[in-house]
Amino acid sequence: MGNFQYDITVIGSGPGGYVAAIRCAQLGFKTAIIEKYNALGGTCLNVGCIPSKALLDSSEHFFNAQHNFKTHGINLSDLKVDMNQMIERKNQVVNQTVEGVRFLMKKNKITVYHGIASFENANTLLITKNDGSTETITSDKIIIATGSKPSSIPGVEIDKKRIITSTEALNLKEVPKSMIVIGGGVIGLEMGSVFARLGSKIQVIEYTDSLIPAMDHDLGKEIQKVLTKELSFEFYFKHKVTAAIVKEKKAIVTALNPDNQEVLFEADYVLVAVGRKPYTEGLGLEKVGIKLDNRGRIEVNDALQTNVPNIYAIGDVVRGAMLAHKASEEGIYLAEKLAGQKPHINYLLIPNVVYTWPEVAGVGYTEKELQEKNIPYKKGKFDFRNLGRSRASMDLDGFVKILAHKETDEILGMHIIGPRAADLIAEAVVAMEFRASAEDLAIFSHAHPTFAEAIKEAALDATAKRALHM
Ligand SMILES: Cc1cc2nc3c(=O)[nH]c(=O)nc-3n(C[C@H](O)[C@H](O)[C@H](O)COP(=O)(O)OP(=O)(O)OC[C@H]3O[C@@H](n4cnc5c(N)ncnc54)[C@H](O)[C@@H]3O)c2cc1C
């Protein structure tokens, strides 16, 4: 490429950006990455996937010690939460992971710049560092991977003290007595679970009539049942939040109920978990004329190319699911495409996961989507409670649901709520990438006793109602 300092420069070091940079370097491109913060890793590693899973694990241990150990014959007394230690362990997990990314940058000879990148022209980026100094670099191709930020709704101003987002919730040094969660999506349910397990009363206010609406409807119904039963969650559906204020260390939320009457909720904290918005501020996109769509996302074509031919965009800042593995897949796809290879991404087979307990995971078409598309399908379902493995670990809630084409038997969707669903869904992805039939999964051996046996049983049920253990 030659005329520029770098062949490829990536803006943003989240799972989209840093993975794209590694793959570009592996393919022989002279690569640079620019990150605004001192820590690499983006939302996912610093204030998203990794810290939330660290706290989900810690809180799950506490909940089990408090509620389930006795049944296992383990008696504990004087059980307490040490919130400072819990947060400290979470921070260590984050730091180790972030340092891992720095090591990978060095190993792959990727030049790392810290500062805010903004376009001077299509090949020139100005980097403004924390101390105000600036540096200019040039690059043949530029990949924007600037991710997303929490969004809010009209009337709800995030003060980061009582009215908070997931970022602040991940650093709370006390267990709130009560927390209102605005939004029944993934982040609301995961963070709500953390605090409910530690003893907080959780009230979820949701605008629509169901939880995790992007996933198969049955999963939302089941997780609602389990969170109500196990963690005493209270759910308020079809409620439109109109305001949130703080009054003497209490947060008060006003909402319109389904009858359009105003109702008030009060709690120690309000967690605003209504989604995330693409982050493009400070990039100077207007200088190069990069187009945004009507939701503020950078517009890209199928090759992830913007309307400026040498500038590309991936991850949360473009259309599609806001998921770390989707961002990474796009990073790899793009690097390989720029190297002249013929990569592919099957967006239908990017799994969705919620790390509640039980976990929730789905891939492929939901039942509603199949009905809307008029695709004839059959269904197989198997409850985890029928498995010896589930009884052994006291993980009885949930099921595997397989949707297969009515005539060809090809698997079109798999939806799991149950123990280790986040890991189990990988079997569905592999099967569906190879266009397996339900019969294929039904005849393959699954080790006993494992949670994966529920997949085989659901596949048997889908093929000819041949499930063995129900
Ligand atoms: C609480 C929470 C839990 C989550 N859990 C999961 C999960 O379990 N699984 C999952 O798949 N997804 C999860 N997500 C979503 C996941 O974090 C995102 O989908 C993912 O981080 C998107 O990656 P990205 O690379 O597109 O952007 P990001 O990770 O957002 O990274 C973008 C980076 O760009 C930097 N940047 C922005 N502008 C500039 C600029 N002008 N100059 C330089 N740098 C800039 C930012 O500082 C940031 O570091 C979670 C999110 C949250 C908030």
PDB file of C-alpha atoms in Angstrom, residues 237 283 295 311 377 387:
ATOM      1  CA  PHE A 237     -45.387  -4.770  31.946  1.00  0.00           C
ATOM      2  CA  LEU A 283     -15.114  11.240  15.373  1.00  0.00           C
ATOM      3  CA  ARG A 295     -30.962   5.437  14.352  1.00  0.00           C
ATOM      4  CA  ILE A 311     -13.491   3.685   5.583  1.00  0.00           C
ATOM      5  CA  TYR A 377     -42.165 -26.189  11.141  1.00  0.00           C
ATOM      6  CA  LEU A 387     -32.555 -35.325  33.478  1.00  0.00           C
TER       7      LEU A 387
END
